CSV table of N, CA and C in Angstrom, one decimal:
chain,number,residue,atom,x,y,z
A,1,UNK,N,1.1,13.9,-10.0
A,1,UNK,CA,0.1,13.8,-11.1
A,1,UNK,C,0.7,14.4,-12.3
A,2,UNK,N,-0.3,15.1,-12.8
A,2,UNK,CA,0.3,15.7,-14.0
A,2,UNK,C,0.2,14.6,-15.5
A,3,UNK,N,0.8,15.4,-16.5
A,3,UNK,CA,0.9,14.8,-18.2
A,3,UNK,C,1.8,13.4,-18.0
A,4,UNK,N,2.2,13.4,-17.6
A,4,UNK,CA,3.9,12.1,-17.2
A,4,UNK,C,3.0,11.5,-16.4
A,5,UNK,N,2.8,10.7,-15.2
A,5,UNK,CA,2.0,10.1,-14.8
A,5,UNK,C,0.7,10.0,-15.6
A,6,UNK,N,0.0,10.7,-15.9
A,6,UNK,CA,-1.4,10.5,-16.4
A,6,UNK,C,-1.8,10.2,-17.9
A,7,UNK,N,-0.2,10.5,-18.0
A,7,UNK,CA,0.0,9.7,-20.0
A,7,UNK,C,-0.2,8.3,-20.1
A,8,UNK,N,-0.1,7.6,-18.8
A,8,UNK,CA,0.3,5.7,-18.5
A,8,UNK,C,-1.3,5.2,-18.5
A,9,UNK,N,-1.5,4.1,-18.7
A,9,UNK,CA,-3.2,3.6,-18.5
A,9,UNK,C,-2.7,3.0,-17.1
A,10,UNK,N,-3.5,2.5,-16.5
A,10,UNK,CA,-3.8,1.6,-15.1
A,10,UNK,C,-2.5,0.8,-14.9
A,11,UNK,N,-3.0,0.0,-16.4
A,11,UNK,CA,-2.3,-1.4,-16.3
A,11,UNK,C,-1.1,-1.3,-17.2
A,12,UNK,N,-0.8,-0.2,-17.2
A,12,UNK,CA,0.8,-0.2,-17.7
A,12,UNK,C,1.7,-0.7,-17.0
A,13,UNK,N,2.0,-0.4,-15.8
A,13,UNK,CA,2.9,-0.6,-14.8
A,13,UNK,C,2.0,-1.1,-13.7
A,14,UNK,N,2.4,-1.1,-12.7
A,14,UNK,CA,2.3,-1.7,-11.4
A,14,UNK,C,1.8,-0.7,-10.5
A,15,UNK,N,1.8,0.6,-11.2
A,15,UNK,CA,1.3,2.5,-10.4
A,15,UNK,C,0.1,2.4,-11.1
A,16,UNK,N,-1.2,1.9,-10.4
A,16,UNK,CA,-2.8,2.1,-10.5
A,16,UNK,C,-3.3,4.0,-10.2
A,17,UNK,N,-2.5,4.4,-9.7
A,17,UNK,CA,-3.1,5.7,-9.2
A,17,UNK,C,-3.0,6.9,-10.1
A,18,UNK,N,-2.6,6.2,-11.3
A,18,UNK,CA,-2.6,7.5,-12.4
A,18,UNK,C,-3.5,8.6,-12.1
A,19,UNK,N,-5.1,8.2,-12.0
A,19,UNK,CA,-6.0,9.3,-12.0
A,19,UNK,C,-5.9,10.3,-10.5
A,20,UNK,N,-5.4,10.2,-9.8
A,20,UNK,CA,-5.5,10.3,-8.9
A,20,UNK,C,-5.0,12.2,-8.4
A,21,UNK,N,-5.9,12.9,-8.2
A,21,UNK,CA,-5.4,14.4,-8.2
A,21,UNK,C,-4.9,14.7,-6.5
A,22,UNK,N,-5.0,14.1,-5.5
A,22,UNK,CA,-5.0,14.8,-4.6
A,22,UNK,C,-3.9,13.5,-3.8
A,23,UNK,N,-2.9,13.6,-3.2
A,23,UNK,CA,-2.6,12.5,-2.2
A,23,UNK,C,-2.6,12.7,-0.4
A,24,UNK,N,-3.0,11.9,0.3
A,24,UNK,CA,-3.5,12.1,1.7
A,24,UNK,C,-2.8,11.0,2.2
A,25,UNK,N,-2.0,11.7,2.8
A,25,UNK,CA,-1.2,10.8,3.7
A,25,UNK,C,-1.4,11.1,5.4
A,26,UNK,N,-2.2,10.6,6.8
A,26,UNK,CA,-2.0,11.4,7.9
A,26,UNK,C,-1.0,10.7,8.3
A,27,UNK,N,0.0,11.0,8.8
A,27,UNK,CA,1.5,10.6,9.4
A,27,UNK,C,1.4,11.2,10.5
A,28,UNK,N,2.3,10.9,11.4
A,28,UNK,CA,2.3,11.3,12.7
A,28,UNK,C,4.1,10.5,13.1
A,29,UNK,N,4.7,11.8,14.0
A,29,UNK,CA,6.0,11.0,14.7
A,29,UNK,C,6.6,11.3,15.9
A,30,UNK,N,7.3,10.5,16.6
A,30,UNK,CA,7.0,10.6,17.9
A,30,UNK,C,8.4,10.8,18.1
A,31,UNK,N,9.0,10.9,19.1
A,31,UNK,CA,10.4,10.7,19.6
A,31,UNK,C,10.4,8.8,20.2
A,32,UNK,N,11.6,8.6,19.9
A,32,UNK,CA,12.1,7.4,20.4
A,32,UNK,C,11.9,7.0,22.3
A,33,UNK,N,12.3,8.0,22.8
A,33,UNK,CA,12.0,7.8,24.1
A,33,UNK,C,10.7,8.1,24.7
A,34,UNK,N,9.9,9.0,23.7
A,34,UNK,CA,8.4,8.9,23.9
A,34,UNK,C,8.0,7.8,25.0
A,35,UNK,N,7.1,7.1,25.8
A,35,UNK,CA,6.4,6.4,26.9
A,35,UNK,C,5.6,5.8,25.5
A,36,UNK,N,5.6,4.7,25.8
A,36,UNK,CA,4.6,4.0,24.6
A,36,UNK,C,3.3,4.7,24.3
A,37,UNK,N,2.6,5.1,25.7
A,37,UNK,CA,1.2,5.7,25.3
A,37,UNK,C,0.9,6.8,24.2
A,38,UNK,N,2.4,7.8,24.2
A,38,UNK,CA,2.3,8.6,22.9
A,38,UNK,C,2.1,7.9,21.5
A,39,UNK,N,2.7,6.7,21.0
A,39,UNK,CA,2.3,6.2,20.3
A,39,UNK,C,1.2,5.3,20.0
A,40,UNK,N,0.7,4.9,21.1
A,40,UNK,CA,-0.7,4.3,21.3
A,40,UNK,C,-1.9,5.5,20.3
A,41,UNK,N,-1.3,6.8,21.4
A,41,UNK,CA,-2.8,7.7,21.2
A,41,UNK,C,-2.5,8.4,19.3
A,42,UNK,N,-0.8,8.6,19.2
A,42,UNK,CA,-1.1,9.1,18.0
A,42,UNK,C,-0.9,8.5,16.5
A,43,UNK,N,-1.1,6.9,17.6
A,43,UNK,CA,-1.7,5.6,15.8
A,43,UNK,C,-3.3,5.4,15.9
A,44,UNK,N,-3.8,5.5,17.0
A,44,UNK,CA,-5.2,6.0,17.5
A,44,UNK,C,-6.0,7.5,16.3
A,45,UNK,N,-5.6,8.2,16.5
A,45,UNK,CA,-5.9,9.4,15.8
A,45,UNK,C,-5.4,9.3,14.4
A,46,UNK,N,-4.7,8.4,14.0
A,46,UNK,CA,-4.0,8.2,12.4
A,46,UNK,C,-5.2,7.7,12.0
A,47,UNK,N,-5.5,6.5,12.6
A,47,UNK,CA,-6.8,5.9,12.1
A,47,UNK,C,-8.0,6.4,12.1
A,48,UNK,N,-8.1,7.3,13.1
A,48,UNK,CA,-9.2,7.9,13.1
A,48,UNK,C,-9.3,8.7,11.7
A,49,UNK,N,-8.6,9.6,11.7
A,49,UNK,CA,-7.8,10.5,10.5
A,49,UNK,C,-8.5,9.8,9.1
A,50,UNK,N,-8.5,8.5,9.1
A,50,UNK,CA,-8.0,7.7,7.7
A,50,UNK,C,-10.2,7.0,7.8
A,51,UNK,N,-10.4,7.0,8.7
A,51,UNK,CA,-11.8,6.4,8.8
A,51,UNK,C,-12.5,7.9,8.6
A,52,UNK,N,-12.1,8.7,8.9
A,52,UNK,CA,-13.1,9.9,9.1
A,52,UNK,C,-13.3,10.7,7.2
A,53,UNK,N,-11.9,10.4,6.5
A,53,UNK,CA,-11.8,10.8,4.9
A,53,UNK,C,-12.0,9.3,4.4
A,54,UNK,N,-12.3,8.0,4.5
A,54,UNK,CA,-12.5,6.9,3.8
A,54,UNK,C,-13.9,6.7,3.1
A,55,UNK,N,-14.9,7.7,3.7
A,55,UNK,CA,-15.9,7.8,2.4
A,55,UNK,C,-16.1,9.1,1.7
A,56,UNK,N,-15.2,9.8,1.5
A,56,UNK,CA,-14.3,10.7,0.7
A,56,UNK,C,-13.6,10.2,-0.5
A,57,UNK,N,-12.7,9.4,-0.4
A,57,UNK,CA,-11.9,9.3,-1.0
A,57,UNK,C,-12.0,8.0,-1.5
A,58,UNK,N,-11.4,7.1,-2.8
A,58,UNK,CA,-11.5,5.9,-3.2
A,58,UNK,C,-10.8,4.6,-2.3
A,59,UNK,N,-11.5,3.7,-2.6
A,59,UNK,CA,-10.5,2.4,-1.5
A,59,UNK,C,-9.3,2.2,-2.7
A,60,UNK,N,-8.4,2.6,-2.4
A,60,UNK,CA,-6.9,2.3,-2.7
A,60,UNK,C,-5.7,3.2,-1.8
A,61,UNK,N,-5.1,2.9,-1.7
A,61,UNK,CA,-3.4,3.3,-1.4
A,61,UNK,C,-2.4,3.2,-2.0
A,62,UNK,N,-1.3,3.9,-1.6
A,62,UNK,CA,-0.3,4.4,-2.5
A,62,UNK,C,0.8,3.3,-1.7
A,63,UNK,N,1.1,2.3,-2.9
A,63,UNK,CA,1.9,1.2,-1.8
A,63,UNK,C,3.3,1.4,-1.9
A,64,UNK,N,3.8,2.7,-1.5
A,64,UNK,CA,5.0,2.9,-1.1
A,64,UNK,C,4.4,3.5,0.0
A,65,UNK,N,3.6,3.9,1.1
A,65,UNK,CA,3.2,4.3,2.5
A,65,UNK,C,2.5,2.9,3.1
A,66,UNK,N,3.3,2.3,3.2
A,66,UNK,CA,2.6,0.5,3.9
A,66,UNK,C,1.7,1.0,4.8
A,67,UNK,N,0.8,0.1,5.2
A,67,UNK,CA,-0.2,0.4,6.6
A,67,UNK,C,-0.5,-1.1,6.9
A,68,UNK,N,0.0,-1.2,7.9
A,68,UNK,CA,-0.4,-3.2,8.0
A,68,UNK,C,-1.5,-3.3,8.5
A,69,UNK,N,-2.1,-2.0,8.8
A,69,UNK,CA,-4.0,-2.3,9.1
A,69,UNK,C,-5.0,-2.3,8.0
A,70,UNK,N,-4.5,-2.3,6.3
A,70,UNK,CA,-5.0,-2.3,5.5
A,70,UNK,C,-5.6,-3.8,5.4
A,71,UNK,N,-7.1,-4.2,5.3
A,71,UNK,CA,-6.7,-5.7,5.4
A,71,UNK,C,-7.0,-6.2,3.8
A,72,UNK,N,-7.5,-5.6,2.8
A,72,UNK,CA,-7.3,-5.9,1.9
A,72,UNK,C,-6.6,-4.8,0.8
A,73,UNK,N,-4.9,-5.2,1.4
A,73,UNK,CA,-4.1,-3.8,0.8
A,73,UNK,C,-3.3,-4.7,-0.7
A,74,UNK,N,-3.8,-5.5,-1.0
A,74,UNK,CA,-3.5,-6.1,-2.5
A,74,UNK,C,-3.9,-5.3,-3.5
A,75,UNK,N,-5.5,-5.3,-3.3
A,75,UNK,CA,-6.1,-4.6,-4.3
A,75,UNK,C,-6.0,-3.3,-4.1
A,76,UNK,N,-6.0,-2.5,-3.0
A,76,UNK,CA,-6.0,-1.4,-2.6
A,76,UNK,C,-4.5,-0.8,-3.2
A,77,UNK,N,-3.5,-1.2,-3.0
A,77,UNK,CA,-2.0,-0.6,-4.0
A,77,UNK,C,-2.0,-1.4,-5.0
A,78,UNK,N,-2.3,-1.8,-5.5
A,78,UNK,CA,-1.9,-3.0,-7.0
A,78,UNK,C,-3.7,-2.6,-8.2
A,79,UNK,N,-4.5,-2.7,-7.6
A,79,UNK,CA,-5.9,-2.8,-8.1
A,79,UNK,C,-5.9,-3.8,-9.1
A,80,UNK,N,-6.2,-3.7,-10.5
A,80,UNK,CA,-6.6,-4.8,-11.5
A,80,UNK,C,-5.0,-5.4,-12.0
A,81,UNK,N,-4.1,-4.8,-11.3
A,81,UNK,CA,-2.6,-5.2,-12.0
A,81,UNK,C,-2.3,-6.4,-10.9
A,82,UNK,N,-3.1,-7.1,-9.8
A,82,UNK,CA,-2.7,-8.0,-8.9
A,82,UNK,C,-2.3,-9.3,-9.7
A,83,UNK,N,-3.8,-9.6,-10.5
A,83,UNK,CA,-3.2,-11.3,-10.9
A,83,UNK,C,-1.6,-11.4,-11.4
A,84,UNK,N,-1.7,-10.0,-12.4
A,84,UNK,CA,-0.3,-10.1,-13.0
A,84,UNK,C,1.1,-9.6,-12.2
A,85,UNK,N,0.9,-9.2,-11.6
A,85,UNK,CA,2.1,-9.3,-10.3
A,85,UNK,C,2.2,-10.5,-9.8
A,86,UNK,N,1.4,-11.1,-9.7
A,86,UNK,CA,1.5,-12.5,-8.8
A,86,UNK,C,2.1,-13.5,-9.9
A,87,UNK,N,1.7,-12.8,-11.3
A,87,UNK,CA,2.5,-14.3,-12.2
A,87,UNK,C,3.6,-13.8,-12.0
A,88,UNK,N,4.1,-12.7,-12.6
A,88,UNK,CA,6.0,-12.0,-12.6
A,88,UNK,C,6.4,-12.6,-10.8
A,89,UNK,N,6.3,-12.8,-9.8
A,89,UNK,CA,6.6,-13.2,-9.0
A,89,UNK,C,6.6,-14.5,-8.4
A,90,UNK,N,5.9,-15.2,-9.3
A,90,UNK,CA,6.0,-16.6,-9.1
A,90,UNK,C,7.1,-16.9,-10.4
A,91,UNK,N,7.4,-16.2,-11.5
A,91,UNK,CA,8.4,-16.3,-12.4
A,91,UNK,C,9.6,-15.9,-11.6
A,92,UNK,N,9.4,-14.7,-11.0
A,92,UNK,CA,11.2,-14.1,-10.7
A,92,UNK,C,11.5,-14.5,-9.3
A,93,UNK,N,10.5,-15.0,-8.2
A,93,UNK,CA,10.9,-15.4,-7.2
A,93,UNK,C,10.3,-16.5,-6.2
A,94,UNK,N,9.8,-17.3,-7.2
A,94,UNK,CA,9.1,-18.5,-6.6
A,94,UNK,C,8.8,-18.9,-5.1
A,95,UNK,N,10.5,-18.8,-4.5
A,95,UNK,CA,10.5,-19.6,-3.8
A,95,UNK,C,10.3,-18.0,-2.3
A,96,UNK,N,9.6,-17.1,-2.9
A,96,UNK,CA,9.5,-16.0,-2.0
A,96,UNK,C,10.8,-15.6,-0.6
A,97,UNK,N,12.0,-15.1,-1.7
A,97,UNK,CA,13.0,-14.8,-0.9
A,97,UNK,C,13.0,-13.2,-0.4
A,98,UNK,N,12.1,-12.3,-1.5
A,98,UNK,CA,12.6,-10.9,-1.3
A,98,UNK,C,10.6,-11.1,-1.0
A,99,UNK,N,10.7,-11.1,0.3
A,99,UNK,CA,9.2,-10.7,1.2
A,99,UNK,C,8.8,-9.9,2.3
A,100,UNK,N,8.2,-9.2,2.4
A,100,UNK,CA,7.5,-8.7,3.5
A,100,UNK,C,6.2,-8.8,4.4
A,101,UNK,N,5.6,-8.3,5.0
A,101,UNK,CA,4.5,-8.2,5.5
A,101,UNK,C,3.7,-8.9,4.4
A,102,UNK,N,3.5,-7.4,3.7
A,102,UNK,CA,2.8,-6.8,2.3
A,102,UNK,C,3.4,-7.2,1.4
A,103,UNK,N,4.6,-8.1,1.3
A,103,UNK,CA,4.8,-8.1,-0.5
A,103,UNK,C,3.9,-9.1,-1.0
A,104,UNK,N,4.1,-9.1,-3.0
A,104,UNK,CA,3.3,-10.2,-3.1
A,104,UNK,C,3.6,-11.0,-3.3
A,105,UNK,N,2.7,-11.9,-2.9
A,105,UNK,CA,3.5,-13.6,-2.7
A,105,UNK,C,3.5,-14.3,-4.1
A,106,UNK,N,4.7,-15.7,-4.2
A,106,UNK,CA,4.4,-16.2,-5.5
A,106,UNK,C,2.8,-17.3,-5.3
A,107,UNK,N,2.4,-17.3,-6.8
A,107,UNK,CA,1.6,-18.8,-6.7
A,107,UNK,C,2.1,-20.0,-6.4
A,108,UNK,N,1.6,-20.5,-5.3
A,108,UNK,CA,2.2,-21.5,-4.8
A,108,UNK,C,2.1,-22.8,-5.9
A,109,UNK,N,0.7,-22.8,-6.4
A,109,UNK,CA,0.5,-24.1,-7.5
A,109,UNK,C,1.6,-23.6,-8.4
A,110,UNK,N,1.9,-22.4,-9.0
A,110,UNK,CA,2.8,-22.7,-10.2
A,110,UNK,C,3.8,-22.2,-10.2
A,111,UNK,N,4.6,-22.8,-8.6
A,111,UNK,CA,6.1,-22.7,-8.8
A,111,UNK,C,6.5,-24.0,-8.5
């Protein structure tokens, strides 16, 4: 946070979380050879974690910490800067070569 982040409005960039004073991230990590149930119980408790501070805190995320259980994580990392992401991406990558899970997609009508 701080003067440098909080100098920007919303919709300057593609970083909605200007106002934002506190960040909460619950992470959790396991060893590789872990038994799958360790990571069963401690993505279990992540969520719990994230349901128990979600009427606390605002619906958005910080979309450099993906969560593919976000189900509407457009608005929630992007907020009012979505429509216009989606035009620059139907301009710079139409045919959706650099994608993910979560990236954002081009408009299909206007490519």
């Amino acid at each position: 946070g701080g003067g440098v982040i909080g100098g920007r409005g919303r919709t300057d960039t593609a970083y909605v979380h200007r106002d934002a004073t506190v960040l909460l991230r619950p992470t959790v990590e396991w060893p590789a050879d872990a038994e799958p149930s360790v990571a069963d119980e401690l993505e279990a408790w992540t969520n719990e974690m994230i349901a128990a501070i979600a009427p606390f805190t605002p619906a958005a995320s910080y979309q450099n910490f993906p969560n593919r259980l976000i189900a509407d994580w457009g608005a929630q990392y992007y907020g009012e800067n979505w429509d216009r992401l989606v035009r620059v991406k139907t301009a710079v990558d139409p045919t959706d070569v650099f994608h993910n899970s979560q990236s954002i997609p081009p408009n299909p009508a206007r490519s």
